[in-house]
PDB file of C-alpha atoms and ligand atoms in Angstrom:
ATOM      1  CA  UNK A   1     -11.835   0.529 -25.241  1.00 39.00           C
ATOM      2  CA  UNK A   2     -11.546   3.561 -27.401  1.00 41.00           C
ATOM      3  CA  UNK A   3      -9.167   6.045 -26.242  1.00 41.00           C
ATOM      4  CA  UNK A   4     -12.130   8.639 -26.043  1.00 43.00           C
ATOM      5  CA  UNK A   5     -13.814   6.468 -23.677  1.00 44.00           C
ATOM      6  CA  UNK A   6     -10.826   5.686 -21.695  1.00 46.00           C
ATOM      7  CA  UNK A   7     -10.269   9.617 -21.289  1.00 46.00           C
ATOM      8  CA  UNK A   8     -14.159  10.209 -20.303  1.00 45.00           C
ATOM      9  CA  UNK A   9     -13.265   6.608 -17.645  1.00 48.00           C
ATOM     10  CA  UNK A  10     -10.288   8.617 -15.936  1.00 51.00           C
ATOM     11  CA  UNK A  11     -11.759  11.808 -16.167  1.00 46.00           C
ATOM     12  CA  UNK A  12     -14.723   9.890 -14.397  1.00 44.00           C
ATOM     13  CA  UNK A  13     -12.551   8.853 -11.788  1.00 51.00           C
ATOM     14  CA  UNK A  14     -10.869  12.168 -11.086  1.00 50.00           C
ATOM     15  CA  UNK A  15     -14.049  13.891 -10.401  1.00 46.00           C
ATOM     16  CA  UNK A  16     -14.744  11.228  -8.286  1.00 47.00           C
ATOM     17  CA  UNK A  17     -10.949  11.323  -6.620  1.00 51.00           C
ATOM     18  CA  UNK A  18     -12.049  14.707  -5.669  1.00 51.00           C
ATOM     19  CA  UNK A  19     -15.748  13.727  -4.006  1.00 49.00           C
ATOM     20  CA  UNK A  20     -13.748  10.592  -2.322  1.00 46.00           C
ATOM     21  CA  UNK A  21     -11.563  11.853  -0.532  1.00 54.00           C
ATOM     22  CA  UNK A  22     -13.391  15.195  -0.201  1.00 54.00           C
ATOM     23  CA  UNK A  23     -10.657  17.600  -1.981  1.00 44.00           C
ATOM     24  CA  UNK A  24     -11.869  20.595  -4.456  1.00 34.00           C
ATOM     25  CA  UNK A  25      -8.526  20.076  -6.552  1.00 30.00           C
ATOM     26  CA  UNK A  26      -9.307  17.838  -9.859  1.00 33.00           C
ATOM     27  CA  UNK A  27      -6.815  17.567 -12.921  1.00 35.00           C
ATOM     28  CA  UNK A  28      -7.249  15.248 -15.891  1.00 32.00           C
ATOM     29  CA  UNK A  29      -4.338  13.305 -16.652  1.00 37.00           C
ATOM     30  CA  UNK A  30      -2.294  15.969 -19.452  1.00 36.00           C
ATOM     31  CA  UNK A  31      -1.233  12.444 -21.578  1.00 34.00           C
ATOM     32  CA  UNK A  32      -3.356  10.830 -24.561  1.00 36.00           C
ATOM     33  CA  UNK A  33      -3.064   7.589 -24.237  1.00 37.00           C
ATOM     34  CA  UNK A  34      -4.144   5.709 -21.483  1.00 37.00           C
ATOM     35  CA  UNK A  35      -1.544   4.418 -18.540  1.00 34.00           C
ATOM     36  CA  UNK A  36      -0.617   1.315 -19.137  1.00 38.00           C
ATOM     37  CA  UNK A  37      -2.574  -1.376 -16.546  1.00 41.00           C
ATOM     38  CA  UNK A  38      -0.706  -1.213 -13.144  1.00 41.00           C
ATOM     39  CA  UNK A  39      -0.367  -5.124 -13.358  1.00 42.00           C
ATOM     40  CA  UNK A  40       1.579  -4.205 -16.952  1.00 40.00           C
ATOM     41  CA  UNK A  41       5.307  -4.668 -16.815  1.00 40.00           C
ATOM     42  CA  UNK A  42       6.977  -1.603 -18.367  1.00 40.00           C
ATOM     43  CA  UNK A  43      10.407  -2.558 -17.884  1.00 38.00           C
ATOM     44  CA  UNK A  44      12.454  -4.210 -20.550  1.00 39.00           C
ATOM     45  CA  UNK A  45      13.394  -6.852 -18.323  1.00 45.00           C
ATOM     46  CA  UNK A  46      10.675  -8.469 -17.997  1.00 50.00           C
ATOM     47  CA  UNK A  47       9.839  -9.454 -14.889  1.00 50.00           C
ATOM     48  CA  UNK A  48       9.291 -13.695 -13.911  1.00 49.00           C
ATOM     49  CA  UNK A  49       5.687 -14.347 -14.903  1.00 51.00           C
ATOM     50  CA  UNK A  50       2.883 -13.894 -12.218  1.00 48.00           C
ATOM     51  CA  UNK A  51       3.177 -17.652 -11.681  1.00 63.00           C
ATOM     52  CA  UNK A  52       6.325 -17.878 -10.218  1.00 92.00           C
ATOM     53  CA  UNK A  53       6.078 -14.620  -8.214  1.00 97.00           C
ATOM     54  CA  UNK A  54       2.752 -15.961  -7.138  1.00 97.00           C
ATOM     55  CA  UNK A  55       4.348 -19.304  -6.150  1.00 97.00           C
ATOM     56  CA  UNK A  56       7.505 -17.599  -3.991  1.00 97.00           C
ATOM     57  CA  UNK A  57       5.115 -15.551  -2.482  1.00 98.00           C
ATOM     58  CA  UNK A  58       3.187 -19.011  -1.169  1.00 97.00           C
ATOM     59  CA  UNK A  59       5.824 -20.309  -0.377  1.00 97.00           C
ATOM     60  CA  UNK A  60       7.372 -17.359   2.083  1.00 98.00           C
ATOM     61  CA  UNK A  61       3.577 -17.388   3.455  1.00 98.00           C
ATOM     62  CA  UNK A  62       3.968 -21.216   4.418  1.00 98.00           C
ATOM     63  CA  UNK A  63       7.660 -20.184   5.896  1.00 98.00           C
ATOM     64  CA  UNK A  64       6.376 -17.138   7.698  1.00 98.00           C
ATOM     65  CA  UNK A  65       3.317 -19.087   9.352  1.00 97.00           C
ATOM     66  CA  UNK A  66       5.509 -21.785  10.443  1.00 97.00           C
ATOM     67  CA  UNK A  67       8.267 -19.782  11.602  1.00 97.00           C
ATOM     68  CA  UNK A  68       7.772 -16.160  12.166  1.00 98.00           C
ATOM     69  CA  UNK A  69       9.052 -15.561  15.694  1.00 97.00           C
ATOM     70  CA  UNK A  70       6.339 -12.898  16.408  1.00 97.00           C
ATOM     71  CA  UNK A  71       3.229 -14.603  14.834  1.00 97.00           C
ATOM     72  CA  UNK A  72       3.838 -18.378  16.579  1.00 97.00           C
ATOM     73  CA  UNK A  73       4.933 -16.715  19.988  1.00 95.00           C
ATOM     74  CA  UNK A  74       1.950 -13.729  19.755  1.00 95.00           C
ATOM     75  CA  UNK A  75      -1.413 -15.039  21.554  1.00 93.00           C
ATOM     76  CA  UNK A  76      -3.676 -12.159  21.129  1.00 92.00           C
ATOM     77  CA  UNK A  77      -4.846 -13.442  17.000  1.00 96.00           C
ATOM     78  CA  UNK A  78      -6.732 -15.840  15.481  1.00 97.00           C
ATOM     79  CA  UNK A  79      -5.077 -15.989  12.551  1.00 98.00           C
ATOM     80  CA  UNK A  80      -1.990 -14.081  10.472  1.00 98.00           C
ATOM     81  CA  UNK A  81      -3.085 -11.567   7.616  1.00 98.00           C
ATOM     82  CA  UNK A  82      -0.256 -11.931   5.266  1.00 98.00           C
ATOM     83  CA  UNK A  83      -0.960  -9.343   2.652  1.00 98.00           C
ATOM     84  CA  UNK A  84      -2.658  -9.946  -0.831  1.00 98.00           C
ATOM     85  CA  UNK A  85      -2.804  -8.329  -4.418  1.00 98.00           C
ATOM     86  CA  UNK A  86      -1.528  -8.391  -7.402  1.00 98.00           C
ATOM     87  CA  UNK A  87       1.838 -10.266  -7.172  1.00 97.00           C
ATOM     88  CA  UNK A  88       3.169  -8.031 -10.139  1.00 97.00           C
ATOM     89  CA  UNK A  89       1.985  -4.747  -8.937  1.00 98.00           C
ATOM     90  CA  UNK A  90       3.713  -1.837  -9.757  1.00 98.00           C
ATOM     91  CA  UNK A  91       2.676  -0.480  -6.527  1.00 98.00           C
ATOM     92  CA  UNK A  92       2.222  -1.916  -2.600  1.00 98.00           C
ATOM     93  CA  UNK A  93       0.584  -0.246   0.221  1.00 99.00           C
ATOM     94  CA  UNK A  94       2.099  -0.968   3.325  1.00 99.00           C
ATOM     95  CA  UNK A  95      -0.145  -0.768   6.717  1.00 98.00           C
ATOM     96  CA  UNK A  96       0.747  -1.185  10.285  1.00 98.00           C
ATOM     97  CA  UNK A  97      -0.803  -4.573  11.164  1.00 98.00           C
ATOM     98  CA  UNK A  98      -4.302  -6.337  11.113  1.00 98.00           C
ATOM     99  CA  UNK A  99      -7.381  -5.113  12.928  1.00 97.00           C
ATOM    100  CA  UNK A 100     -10.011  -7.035  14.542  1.00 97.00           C
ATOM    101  CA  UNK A 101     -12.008  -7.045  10.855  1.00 98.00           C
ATOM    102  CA  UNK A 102      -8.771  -8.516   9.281  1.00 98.00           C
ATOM    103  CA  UNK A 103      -8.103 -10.902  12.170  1.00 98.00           C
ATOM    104  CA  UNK A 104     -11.491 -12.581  11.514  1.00 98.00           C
ATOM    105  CA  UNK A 105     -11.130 -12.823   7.448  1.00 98.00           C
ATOM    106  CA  UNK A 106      -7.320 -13.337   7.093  1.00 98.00           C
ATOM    107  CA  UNK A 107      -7.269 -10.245   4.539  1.00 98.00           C
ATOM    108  CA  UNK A 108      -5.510  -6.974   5.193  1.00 98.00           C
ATOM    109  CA  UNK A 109      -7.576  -3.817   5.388  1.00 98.00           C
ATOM    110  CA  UNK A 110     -11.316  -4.991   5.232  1.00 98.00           C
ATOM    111  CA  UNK A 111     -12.098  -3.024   8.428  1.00 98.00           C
ATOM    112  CA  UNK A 112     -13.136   0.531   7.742  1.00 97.00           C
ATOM    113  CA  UNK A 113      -9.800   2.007   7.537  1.00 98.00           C
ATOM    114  CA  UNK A 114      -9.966  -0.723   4.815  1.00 98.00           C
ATOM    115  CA  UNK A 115     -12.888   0.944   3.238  1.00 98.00           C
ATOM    116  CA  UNK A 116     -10.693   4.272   3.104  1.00 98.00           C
ATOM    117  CA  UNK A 117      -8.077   2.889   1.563  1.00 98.00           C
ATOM    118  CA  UNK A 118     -10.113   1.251  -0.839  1.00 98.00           C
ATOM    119  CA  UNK A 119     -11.485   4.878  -1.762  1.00 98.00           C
ATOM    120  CA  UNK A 120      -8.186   6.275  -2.319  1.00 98.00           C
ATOM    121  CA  UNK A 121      -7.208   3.564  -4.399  1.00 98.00           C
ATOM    122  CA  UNK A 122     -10.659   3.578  -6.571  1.00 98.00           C
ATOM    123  CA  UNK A 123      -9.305   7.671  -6.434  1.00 97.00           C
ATOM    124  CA  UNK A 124      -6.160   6.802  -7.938  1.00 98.00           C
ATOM    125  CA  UNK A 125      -7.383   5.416 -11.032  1.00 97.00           C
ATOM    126  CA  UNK A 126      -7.005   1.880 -10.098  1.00 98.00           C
ATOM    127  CA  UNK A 127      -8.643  -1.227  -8.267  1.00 97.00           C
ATOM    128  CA  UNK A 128      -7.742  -3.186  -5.306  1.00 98.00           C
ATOM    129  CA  UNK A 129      -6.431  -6.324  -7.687  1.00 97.00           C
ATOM    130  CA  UNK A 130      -4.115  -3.989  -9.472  1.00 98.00           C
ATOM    131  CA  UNK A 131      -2.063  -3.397  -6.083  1.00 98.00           C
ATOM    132  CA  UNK A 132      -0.575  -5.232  -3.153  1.00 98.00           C
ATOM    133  CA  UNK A 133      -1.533  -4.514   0.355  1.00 99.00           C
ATOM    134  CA  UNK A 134       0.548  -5.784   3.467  1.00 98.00           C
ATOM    135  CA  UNK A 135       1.571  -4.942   6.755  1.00 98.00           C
ATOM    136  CA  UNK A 136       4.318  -4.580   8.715  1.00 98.00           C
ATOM    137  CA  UNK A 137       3.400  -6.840  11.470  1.00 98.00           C
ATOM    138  CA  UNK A 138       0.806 -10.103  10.134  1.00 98.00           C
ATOM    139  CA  UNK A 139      -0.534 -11.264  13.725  1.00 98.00           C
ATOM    140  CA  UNK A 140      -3.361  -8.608  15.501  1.00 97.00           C
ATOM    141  CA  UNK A 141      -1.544  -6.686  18.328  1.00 96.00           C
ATOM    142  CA  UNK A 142      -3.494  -6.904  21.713  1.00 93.00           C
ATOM    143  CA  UNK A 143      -5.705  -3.679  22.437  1.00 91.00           C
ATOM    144  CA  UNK A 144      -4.432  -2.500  18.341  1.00 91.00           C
ATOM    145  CA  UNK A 145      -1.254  -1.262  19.964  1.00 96.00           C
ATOM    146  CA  UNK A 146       1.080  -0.096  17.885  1.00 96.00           C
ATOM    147  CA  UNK A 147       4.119  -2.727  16.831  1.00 96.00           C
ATOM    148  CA  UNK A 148       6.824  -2.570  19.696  1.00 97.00           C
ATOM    149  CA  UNK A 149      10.341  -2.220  17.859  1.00 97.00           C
ATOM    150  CA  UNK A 150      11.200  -6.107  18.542  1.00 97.00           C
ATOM    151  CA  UNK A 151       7.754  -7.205  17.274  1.00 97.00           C
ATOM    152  CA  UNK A 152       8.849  -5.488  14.173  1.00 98.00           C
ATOM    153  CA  UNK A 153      12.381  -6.581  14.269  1.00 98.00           C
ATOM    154  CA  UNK A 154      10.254 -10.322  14.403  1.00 98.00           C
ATOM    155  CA  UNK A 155       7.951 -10.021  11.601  1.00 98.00           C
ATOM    156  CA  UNK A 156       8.806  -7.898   9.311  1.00 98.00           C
ATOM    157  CA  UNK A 157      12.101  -9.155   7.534  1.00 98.00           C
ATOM    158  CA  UNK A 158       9.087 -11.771   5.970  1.00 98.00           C
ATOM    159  CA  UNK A 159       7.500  -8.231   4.950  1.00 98.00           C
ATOM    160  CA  UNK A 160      11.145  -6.886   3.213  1.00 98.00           C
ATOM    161  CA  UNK A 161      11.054 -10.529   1.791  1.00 98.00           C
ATOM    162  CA  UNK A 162       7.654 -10.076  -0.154  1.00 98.00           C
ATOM    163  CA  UNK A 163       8.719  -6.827  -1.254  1.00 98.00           C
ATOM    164  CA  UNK A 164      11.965  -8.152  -2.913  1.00 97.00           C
ATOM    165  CA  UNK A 165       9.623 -10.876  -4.826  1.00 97.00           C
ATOM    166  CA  UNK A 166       7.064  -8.028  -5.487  1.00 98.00           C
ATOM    167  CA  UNK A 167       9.834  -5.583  -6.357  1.00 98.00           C
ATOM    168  CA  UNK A 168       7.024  -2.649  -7.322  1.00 98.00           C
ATOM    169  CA  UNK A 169       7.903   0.914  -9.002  1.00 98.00           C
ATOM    170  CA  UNK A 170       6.506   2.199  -5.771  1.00 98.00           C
ATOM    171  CA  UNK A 171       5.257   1.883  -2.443  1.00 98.00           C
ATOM    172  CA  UNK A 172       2.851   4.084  -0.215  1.00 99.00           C
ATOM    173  CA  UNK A 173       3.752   3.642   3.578  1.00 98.00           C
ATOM    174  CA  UNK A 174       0.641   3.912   5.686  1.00 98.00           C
ATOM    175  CA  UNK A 175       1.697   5.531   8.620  1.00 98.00           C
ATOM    176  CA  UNK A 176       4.266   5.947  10.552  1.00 98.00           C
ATOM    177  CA  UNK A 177       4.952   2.230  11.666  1.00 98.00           C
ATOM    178  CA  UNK A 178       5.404   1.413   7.833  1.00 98.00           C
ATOM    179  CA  UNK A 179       7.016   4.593   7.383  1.00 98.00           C
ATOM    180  CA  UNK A 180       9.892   3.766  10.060  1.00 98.00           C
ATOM    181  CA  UNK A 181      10.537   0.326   9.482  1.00 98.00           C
ATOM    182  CA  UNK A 182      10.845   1.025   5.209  1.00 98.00           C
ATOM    183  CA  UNK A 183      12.891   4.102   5.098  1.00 98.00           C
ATOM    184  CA  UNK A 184      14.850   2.795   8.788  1.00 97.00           C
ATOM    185  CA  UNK A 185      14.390   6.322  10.406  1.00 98.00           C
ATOM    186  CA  UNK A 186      12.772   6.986  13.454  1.00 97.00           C
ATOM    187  CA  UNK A 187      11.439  10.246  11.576  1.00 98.00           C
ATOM    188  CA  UNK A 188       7.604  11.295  12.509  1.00 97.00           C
ATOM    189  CA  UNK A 189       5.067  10.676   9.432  1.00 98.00           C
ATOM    190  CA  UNK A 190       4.405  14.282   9.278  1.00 98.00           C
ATOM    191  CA  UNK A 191       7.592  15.416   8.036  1.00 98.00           C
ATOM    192  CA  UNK A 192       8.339  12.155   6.092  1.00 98.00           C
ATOM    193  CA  UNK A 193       5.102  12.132   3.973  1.00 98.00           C
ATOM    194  CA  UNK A 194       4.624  14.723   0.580  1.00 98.00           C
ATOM    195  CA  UNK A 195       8.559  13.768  -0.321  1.00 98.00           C
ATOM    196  CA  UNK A 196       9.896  10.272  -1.846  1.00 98.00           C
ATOM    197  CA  UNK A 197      11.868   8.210  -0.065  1.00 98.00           C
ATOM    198  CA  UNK A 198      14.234   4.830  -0.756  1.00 98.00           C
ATOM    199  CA  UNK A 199      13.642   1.159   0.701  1.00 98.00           C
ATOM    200  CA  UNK A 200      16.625  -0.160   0.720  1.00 97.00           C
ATOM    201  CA  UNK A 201      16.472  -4.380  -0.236  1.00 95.00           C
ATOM    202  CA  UNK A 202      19.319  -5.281  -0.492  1.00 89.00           C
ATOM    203  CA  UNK A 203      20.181  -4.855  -4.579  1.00 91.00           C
ATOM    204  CA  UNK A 204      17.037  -3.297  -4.669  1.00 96.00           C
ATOM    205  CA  UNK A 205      15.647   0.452  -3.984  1.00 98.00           C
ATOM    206  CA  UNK A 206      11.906   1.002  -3.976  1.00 98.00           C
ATOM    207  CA  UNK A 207      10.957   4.174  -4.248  1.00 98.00           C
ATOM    208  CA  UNK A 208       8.609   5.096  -1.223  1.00 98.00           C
ATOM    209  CA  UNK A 209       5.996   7.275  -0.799  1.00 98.00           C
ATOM    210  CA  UNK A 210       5.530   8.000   3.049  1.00 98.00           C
ATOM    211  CA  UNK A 211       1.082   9.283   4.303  1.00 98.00           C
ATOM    212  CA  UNK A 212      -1.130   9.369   6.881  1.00 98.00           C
ATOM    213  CA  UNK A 213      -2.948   6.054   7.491  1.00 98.00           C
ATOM    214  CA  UNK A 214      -6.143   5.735   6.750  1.00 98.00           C
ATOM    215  CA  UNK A 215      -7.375   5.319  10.426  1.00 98.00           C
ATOM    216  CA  UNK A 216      -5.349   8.569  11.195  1.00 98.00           C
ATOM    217  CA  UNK A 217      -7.876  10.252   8.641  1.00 97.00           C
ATOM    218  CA  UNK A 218     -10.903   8.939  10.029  1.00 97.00           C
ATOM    219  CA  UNK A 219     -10.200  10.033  13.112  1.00 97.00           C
ATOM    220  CA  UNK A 220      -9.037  13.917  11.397  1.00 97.00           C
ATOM    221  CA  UNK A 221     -11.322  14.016   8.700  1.00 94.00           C
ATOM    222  CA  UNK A 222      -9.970  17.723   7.951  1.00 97.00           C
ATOM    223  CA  UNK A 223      -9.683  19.720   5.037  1.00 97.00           C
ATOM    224  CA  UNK A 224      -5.989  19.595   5.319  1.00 97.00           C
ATOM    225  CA  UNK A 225      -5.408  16.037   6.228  1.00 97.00           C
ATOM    226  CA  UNK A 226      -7.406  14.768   3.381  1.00 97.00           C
ATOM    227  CA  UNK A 227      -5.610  17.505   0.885  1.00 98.00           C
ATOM    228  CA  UNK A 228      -2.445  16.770   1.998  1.00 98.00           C
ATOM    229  CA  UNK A 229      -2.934  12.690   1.273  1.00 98.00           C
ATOM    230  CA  UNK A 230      -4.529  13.093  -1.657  1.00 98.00           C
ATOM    231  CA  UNK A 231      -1.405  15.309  -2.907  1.00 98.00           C
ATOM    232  CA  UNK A 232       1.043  12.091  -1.516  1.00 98.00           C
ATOM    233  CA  UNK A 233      -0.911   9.985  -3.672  1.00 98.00           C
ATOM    234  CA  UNK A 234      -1.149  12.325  -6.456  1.00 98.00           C
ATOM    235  CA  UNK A 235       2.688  12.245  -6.539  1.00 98.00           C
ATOM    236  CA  UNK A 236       3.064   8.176  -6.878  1.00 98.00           C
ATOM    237  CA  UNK A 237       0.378   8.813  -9.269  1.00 98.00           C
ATOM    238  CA  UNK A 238       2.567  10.585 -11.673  1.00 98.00           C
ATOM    239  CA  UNK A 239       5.697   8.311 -10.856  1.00 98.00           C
ATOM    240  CA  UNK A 240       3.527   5.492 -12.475  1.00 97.00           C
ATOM    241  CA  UNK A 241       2.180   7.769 -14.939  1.00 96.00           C
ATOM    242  CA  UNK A 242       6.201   8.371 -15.965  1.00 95.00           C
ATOM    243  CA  UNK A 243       5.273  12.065 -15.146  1.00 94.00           C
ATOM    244  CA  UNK A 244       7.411  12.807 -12.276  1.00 76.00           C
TER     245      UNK A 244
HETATM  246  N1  LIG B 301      -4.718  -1.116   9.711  1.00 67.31           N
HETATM  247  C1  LIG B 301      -3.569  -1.598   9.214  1.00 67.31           C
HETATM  248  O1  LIG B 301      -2.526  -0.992   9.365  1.00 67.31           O
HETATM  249  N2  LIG B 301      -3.617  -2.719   8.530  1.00 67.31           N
HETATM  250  C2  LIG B 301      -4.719  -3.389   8.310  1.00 67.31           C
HETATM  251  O2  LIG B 301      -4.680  -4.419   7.652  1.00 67.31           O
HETATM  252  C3  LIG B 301      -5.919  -2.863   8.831  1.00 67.31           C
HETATM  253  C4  LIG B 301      -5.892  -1.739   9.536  1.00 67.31           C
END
């Protein structure tokens, strides 16, 4: 693709960042060339080809489903959601935990808060298979409620575990579940989200961008809950850009 048309593509998707996710504000990206693909290493190091990360990742899924002292003691799923994407993504999205739409397919964020996401991600300049969705808990909570702090103390060490294989530029917490168990505070979203964080791993800090969840949105489709997660997302934006 020519660069023209790659500047007409992501000034295409900017306008349509802006009708998406309903906010007035649209910039084209100041740089000439385009961004490298989000499944493109840009380290030096390169990291162990998609194969192997692909194949630890199966592996901690077979572990997790046999052993996962939340998801084989919960009763209230029919199956686990373990996450999906790209397992070289330079950037994960981390939800609370599966709906009834992702209970029935297996696959996180299908369900309309699914939809949402998939908007702001189409927003962002990329595509679903160019990032990694997860959750912090993989079984369906009774009634949707929100993770109890030992369901999360359960599950979610196989979450830090698929982030260490993952080991993205960046992560977006969804929410304040996500948001709390990442950055270990007990912080409310609203003053955690519009500033970056660090996930601690271990040898390993992941930069994290805290935001409303998608389902929060639909239920406050405002003005100034839209504007203020498009703004979060226009920040990891530029962190992958190597703008900010
Ligand atoms: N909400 C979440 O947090 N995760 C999903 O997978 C779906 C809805």
């Amino acid at each position: 693709m020519t660069r023209d048309r790659t500047g007409v593509r992501a000034a295409r998707q900017m306008v349509q960042a802006g009708q998406l996710l309903g906010v007035d504000f649209v910039a084209l990206p100041a740089r000439e060339s385009a961004p490298p693909a989000i499944s493109e290493s840009s380290g030096a190091a390169q990291a162990p080809a998609a194969c192997s990360k692909q194949a630890l990742l199966d592996a901690l899924r077979k572990r997790h489903d046999a052993q996962c002292p939340h998801c084989t003691a919960a009763t209230a799923h029919s199956r686990t959601v373990f996450g999906e994407g790209n397992p070289d993504a330079r950037l994960v999205f981390v939800g609370e935990a599966p709906g009834a739409e992702e209970d029935k397919t297996g696959r996180p964020f299908v369900g309309r808060a699914g939809q949402l996401l998939d908007k702001m991600i189409t927003a962002m300049g990329l595509n679903r298979e160019d990032v990694y969705i997860a959750n912090v808990l993989k079984a369906r909570p009774p009634n949707n409620a929100t993770p109890t702090p030992a369901e999360v103390m359960n599950c979610a060490p196989y979450l830090a575990e698929q982030l260490r294989i993952i080991a993205p530029e960046a992560i977006v917490a969804l929410g304040a579940p996500a948001a709390k168990f990442l950055l270990d505070t007990t912080e409310g979203i609203s003053s955690l989200r519009g500033t970056w964080h660090a996930c601690r791993l271990e040898n390993l800090e992941i930069p994290v961008m805290p935001t409303f969840h998608p389902a929060y949105l639909l239920r406050n489709y405002t003005p100034d809950a839209r504007g203020k997660v498009w703004s979060d997302l226009q920040m990891v934006m530029k962190r992958l850009n190597g703008e900010a």
